[in-house]
Coordinates of C-alpha atoms in Angstrom, one line a residue:
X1 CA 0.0 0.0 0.0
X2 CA 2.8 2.3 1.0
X3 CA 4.5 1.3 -2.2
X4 CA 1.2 2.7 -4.4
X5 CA 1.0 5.7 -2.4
X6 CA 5.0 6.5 -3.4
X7 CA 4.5 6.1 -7.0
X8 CA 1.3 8.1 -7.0
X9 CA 3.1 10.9 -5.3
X10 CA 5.2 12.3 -8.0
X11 CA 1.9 12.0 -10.8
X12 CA 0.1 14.3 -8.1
X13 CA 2.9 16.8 -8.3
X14 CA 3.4 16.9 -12.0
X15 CA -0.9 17.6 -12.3
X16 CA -0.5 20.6 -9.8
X17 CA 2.6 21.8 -11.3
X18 CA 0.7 21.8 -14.7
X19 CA -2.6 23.4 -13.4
X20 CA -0.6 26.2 -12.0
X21 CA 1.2 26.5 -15.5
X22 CA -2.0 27.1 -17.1
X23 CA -4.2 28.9 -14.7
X24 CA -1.2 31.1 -13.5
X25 CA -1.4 33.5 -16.5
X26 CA -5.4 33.9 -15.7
X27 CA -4.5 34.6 -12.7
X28 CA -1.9 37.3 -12.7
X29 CA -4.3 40.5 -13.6
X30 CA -6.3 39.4 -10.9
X31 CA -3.3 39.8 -8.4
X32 CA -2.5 42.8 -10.0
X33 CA -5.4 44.7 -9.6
X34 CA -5.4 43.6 -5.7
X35 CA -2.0 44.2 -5.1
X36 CA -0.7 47.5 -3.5
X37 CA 0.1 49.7 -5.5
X38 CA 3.2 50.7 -3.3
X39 CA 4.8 47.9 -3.8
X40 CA 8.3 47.8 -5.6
X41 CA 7.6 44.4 -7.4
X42 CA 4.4 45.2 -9.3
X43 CA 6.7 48.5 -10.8
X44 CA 9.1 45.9 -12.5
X45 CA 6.9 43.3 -13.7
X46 CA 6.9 43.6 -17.9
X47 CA 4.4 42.1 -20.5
X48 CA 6.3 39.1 -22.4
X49 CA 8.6 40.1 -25.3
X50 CA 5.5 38.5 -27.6
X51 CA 2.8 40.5 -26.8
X52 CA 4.7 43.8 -26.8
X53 CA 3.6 46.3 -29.3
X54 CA 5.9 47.8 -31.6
X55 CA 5.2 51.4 -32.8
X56 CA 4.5 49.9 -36.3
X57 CA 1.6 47.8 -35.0
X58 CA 0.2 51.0 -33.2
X59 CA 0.3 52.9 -35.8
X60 CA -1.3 50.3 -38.0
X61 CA -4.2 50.0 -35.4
X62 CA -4.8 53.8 -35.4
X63 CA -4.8 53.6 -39.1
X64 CA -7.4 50.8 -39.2
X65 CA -8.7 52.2 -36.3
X66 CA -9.3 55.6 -38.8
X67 CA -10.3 53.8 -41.3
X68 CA -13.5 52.3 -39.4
X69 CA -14.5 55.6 -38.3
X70 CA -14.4 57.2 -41.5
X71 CA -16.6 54.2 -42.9
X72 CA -18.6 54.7 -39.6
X73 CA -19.6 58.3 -41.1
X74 CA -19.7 57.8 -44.5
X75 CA -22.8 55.5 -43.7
X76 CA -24.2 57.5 -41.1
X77 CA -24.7 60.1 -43.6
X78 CA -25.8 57.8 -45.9
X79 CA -28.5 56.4 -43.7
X80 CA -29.7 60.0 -43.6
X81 CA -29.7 61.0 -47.0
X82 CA -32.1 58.1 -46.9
X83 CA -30.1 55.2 -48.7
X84 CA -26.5 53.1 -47.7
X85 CA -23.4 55.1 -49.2
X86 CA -25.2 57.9 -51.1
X87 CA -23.7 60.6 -48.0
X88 CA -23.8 64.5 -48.8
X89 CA -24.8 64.2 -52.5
X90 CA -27.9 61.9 -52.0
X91 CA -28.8 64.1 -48.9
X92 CA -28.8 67.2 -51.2
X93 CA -30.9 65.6 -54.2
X94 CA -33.4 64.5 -51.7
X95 CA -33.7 67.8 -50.0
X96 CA -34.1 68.9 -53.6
X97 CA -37.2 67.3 -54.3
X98 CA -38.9 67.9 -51.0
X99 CA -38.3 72.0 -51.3
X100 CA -38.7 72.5 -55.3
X101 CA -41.9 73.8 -56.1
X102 CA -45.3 71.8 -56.5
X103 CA -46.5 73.1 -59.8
X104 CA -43.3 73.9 -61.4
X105 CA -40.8 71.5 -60.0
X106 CA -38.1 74.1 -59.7
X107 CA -36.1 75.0 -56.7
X108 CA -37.5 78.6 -55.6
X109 CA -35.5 81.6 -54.6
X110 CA -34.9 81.6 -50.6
X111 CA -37.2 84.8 -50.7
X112 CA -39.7 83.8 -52.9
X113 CA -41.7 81.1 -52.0
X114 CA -45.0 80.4 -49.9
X115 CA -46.6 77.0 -48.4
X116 CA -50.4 76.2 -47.9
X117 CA -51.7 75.6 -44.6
X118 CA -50.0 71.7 -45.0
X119 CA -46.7 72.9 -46.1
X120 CA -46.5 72.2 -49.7
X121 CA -44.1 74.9 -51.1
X122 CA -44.4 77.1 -53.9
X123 CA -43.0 79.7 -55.9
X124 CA -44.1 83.1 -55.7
X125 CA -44.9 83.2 -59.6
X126 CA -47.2 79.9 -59.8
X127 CA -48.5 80.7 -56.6
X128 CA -50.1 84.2 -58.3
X129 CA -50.8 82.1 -61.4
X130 CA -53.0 80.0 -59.4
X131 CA -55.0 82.9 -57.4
X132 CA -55.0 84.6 -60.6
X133 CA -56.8 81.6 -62.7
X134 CA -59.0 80.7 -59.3
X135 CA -60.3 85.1 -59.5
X136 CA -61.0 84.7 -63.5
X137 CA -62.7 81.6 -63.0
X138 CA -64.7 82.6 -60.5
X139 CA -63.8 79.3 -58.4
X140 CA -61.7 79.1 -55.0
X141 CA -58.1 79.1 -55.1
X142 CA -56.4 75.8 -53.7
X143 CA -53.6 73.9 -53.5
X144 CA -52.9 71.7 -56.4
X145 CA -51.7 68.4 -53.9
X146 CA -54.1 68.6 -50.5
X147 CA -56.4 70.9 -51.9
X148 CA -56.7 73.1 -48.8
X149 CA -57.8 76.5 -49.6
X150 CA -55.3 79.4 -50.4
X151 CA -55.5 83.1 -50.4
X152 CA -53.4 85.8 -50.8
X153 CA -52.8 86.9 -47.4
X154 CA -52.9 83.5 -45.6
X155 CA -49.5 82.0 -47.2
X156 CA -46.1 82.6 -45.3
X157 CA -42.8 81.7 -45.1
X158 CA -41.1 79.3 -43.1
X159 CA -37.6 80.2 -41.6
X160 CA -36.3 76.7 -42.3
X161 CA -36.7 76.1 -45.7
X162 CA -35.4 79.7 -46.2
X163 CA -32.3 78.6 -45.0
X164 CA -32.1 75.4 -46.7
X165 CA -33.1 76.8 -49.8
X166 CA -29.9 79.0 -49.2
X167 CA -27.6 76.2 -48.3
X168 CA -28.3 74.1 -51.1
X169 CA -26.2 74.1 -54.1
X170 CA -27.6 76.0 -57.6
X171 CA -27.3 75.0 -61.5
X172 CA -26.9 77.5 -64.3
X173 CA -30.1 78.0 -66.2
X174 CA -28.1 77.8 -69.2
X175 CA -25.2 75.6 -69.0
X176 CA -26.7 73.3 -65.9
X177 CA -22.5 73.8 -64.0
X178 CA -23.4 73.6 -60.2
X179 CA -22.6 76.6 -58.3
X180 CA -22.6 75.9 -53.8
X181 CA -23.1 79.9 -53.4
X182 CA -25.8 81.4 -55.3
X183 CA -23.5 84.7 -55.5
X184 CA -21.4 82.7 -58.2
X185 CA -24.4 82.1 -60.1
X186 CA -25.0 85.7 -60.9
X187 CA -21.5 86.4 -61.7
X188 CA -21.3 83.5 -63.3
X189 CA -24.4 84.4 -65.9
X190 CA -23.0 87.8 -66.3
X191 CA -19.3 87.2 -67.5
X192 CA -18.7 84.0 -68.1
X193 CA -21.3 81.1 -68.8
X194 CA -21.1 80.7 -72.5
X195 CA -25.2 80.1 -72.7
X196 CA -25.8 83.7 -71.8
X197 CA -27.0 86.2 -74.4
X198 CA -25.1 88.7 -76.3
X199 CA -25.3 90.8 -79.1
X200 CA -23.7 91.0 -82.4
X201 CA -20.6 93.0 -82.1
X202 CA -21.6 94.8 -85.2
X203 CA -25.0 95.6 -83.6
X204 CA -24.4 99.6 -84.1
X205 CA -24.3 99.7 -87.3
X206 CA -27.8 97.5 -87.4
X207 CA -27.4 94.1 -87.0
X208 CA -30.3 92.7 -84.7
X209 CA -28.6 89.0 -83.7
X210 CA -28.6 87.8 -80.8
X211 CA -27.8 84.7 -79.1
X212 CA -25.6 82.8 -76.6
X213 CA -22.2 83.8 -76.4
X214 CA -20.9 80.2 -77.6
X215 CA -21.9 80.9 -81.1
X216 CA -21.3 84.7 -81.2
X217 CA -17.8 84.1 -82.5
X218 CA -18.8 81.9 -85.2
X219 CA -21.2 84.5 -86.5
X220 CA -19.0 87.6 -86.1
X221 CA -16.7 86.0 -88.2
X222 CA -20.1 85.5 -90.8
X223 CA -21.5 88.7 -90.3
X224 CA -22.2 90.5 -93.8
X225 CA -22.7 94.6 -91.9
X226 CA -18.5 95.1 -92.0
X227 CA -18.9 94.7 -95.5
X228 CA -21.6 96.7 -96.3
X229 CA -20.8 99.9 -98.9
X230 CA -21.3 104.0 -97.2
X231 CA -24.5 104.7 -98.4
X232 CA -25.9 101.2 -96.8
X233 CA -24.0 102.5 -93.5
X234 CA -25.2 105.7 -93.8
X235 CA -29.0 104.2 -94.0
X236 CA -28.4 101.9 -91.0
X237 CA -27.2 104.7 -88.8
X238 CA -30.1 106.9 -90.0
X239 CA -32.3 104.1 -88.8
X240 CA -30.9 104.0 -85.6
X241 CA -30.8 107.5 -85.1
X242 CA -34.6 107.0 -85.6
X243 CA -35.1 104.2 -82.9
X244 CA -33.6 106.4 -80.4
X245 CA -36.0 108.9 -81.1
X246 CA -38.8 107.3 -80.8
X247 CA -37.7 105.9 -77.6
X248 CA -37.2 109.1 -76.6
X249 CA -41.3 109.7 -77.0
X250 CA -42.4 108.8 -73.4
X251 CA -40.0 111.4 -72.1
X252 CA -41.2 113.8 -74.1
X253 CA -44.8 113.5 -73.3
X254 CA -44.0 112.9 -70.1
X255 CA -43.0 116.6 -70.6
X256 CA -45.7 117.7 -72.2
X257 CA -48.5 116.3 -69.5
X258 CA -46.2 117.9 -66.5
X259 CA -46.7 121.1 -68.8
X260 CA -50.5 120.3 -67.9
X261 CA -53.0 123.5 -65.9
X262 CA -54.1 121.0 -63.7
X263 CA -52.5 117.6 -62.3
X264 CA -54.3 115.2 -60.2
X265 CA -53.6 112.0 -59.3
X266 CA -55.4 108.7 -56.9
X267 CA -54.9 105.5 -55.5
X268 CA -58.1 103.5 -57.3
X269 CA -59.1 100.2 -55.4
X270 CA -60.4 98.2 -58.5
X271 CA -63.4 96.0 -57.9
X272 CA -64.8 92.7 -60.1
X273 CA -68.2 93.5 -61.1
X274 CA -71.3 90.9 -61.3
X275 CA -70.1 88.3 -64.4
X276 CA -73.0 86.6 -66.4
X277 CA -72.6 82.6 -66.5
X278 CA -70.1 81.6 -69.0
X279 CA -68.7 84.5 -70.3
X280 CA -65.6 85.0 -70.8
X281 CA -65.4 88.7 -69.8
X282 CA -64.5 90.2 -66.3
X283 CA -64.8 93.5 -65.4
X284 CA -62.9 96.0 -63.1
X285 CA -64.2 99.1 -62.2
X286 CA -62.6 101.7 -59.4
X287 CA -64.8 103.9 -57.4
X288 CA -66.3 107.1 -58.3
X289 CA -63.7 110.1 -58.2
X290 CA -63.3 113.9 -58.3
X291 CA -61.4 115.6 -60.7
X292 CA -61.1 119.2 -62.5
X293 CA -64.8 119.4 -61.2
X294 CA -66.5 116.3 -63.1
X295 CA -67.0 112.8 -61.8
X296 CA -65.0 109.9 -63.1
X297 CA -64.4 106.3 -62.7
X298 CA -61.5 104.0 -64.6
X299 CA -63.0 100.8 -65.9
X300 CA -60.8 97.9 -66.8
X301 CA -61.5 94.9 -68.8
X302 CA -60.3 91.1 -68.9
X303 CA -61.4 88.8 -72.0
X304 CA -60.0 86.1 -72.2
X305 CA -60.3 83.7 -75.4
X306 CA -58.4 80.4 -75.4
X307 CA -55.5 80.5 -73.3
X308 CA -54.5 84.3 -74.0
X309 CA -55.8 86.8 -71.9
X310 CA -56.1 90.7 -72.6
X311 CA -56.7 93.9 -70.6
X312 CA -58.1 96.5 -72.0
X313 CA -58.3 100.4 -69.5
X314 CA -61.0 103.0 -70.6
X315 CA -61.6 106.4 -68.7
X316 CA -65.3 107.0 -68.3
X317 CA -66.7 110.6 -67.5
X318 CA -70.3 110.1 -65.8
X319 CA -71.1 113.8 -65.5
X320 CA -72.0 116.3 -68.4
X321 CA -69.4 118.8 -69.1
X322 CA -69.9 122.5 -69.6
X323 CA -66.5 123.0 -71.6
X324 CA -64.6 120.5 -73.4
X325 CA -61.8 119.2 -71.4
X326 CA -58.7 117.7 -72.8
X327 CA -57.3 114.9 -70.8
X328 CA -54.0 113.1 -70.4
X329 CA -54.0 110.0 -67.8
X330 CA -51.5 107.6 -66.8
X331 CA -52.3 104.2 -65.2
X332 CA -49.7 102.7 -62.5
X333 CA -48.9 100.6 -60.0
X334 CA -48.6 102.1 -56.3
X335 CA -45.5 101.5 -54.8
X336 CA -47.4 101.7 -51.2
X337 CA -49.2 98.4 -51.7
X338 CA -47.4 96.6 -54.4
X339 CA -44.7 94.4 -54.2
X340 CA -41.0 95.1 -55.5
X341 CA -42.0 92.8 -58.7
X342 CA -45.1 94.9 -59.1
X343 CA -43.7 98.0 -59.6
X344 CA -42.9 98.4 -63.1
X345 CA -45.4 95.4 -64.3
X346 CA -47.1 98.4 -65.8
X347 CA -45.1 100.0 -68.8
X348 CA -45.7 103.7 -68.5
X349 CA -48.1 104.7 -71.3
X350 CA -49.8 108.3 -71.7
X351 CA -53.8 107.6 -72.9
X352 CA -55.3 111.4 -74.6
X353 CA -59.0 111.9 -75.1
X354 CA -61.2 115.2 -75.2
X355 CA -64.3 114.5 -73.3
X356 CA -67.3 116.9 -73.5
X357 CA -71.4 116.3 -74.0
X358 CA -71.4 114.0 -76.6
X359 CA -67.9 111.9 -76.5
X360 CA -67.7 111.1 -72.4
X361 CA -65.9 107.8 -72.7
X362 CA -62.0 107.5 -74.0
X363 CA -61.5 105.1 -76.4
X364 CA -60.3 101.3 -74.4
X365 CA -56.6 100.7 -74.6
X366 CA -54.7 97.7 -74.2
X367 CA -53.3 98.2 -70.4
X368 CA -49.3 97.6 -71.2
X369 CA -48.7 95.0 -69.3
X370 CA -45.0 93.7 -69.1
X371 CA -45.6 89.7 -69.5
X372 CA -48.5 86.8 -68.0
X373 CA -46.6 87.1 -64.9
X374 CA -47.8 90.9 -64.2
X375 CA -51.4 89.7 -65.3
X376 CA -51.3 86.9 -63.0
X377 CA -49.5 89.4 -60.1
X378 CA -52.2 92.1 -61.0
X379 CA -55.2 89.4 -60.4
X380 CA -53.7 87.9 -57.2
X381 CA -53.5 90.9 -55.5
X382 CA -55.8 90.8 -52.5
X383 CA -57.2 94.4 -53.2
X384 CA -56.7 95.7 -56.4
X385 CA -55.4 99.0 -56.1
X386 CA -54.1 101.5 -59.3
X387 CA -52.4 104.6 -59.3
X388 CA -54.6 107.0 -62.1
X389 CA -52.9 110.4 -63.0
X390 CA -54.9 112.9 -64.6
X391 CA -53.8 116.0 -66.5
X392 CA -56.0 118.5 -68.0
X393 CA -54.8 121.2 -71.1
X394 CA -56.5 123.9 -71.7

């Protein structure tokens, strides 16, 4: 029995020396972190030689380590430009489509846009086509994706897609190059985009192309007015010379009604008058007014036939006239309740009529207009209101 228990002896020994072999490593951080941290031994204990790092394999790991963040972001931004790996660029396109606007599909000015009550966006010109066609038509005015109601005083602006309309990057009109600051742009279309517009270089002496500048070179190079003989110049520059002139007329009435005995001037609200079913006629007509002792009242009219629609202005005097009375009037827009697009919508244009007991309505005029857009502006407005200048000659 004593003999087993001797040759068991050293097998016992070699099984604890192992186990402590093994488990001693697992065991050694737990020693550490309960041992005093005054004492000397702990100070000069070292890692093994094989799990030492060199600086190579640190700077490797911050590399990789890099690397991984980097990735990290790149699909962060990714997620929320709303698909995996698209980051700045897909952000940007779909902030694009949820701010352009919802007739036209075009990315409104920072300044110029509205939302309906439901926050659909858009730009201040379809916005005035809409109340414009919803006043002709006689119909509410809504908008064209939730159909809630729409007038011209109700819309606003929000702050936020102000400033995201500012942030987001712009695209030439003409040559489509992206621009991140909209201040490029306009320097951009002024000097250098080669879609812009220019003139012939030849265009004193009378030659009426125009077109982008890519092609202007071509057709200098083709233009025939160089070679045209001195009399032919001398014809051209004589036409000219008459072009001027008669853009020179509205100053010189302008002249001749400030030469006017009597000058007076108002600030018309314009009302729509009663419209029979299906016609295709509206009317305008301004309150009755005082002037040079008579009674007036401006009277405008919109016919529309197709998809074109005109406005016609005609001066009526309601009261009979002891003396004929020759008249000069001007039609505007007031600057006091018009917007900064409003104000010259109106080309300046000088109407004459004598009025007396026979002949107390002018003759209608076509109201110069500069465009549809003015049309739609002028029919959007939420009170009409014209500026009507009156001069009287003796």
């Amino acid at each position: 029995m004593l003999s087993v228990v001797a040759l068991a002896m050293p097998l016992v020994l070699v099984l604890v020396l192992v186990l402590v072999l093994v488990h001693g490593h697992s065991e050694i951080p737990f020693r550490m972190s309960n041992a005093n941290p005054n004492d000397n031994d702990s100070d000069n204990e070292q890692p093994p030689a094989a799990k030492r790092q060199r600086l190579s394999d640190v700077a490797s790991i911050d590399e990789r380590t890099l690397n991984e963040i980097s990735t990290t972001v790149d699909s962060s931004e990714g997620e929320v430009g709303g698909s995996s790996g698209g980051g700045v660029s897909d952000l940007r396109e779909r902030l694009h489509s949820l701010l352009v606007c919802v007739v036209c599909r075009e990315l409104p000015k920072p300044h110029d846009f509205y939302q309906c009550t439901h926050g659909h966006i858009m730009c201040d010109d379809c916005r005035t086509a809409v109340l414009a066609a919803a006043i002709f038509n006689g119909t509410g005015a809504c908008c064209p994706i939730c159909r809630s109601c729409i007038t011209s005083h109700d819309q606003k602006q929000n702050l936020l897609v102000r400033q995201t309309l500012g942030e987001l990057p712009i695209s030439c009109p003409n040559c489509n190059e992206h621009f991140p600051d909209r201040k490029d742009l306009s320097s951009h279309l002024e000097f250098v985009c080669e879609g812009r517009v220019v003139c012939c270089k030849y265009h004193c002496l009378g030659c009426p192309w125009k077109g982008p500048h890519k092609d202007s070179v071509a057709h200098d190079s083709d233009c025939g007015f160089p070679q045209q003989q001195g009399k032919e110049i001398l014809d051209i520059l004589l036409n000219v010379e008459n072009k001027e002139l008669e853009a020179q007329k509205p100053v010189l009435q302008l002249h001749r009604v400030l030469s006017a005995s009597q000058v007076e001037f108002f600030t018309l609200r314009m009302n729509w008058t009663h419209r029979s079913e299906g016609s295709q006629l509206r009317t305008l007509e301004s309150e009755t007014i005082r002037a040079f002792e008579e009674n007036w009242v401006l009277r405008l009219r919109l016919k529309r036939v197709g998809e074109i629609i005109t406005v016609s202005c005609q001066l009526l005097l309601l009261t009979t006239p002891q003396v004929s009375l020759m008249v000069d009037h001007l039609i505007q827009t007031p600057q006091s309740v018009c917007s900064a697009k409003q104000l010259h919508d109106i080309r300046p244009r000088i109407y004459r009529h004598i009025f007396d007991a026979n002949n107390k309505s002018a003759k209608r005029q076509e109201l110069p207009l500069a465009g549809r857009q003015a049309l739609y502006r002028l029919c959007a407005m939420s009170r009409i209101q014209l500026r009507l200048w009156m001069f009287l000659h003796f």
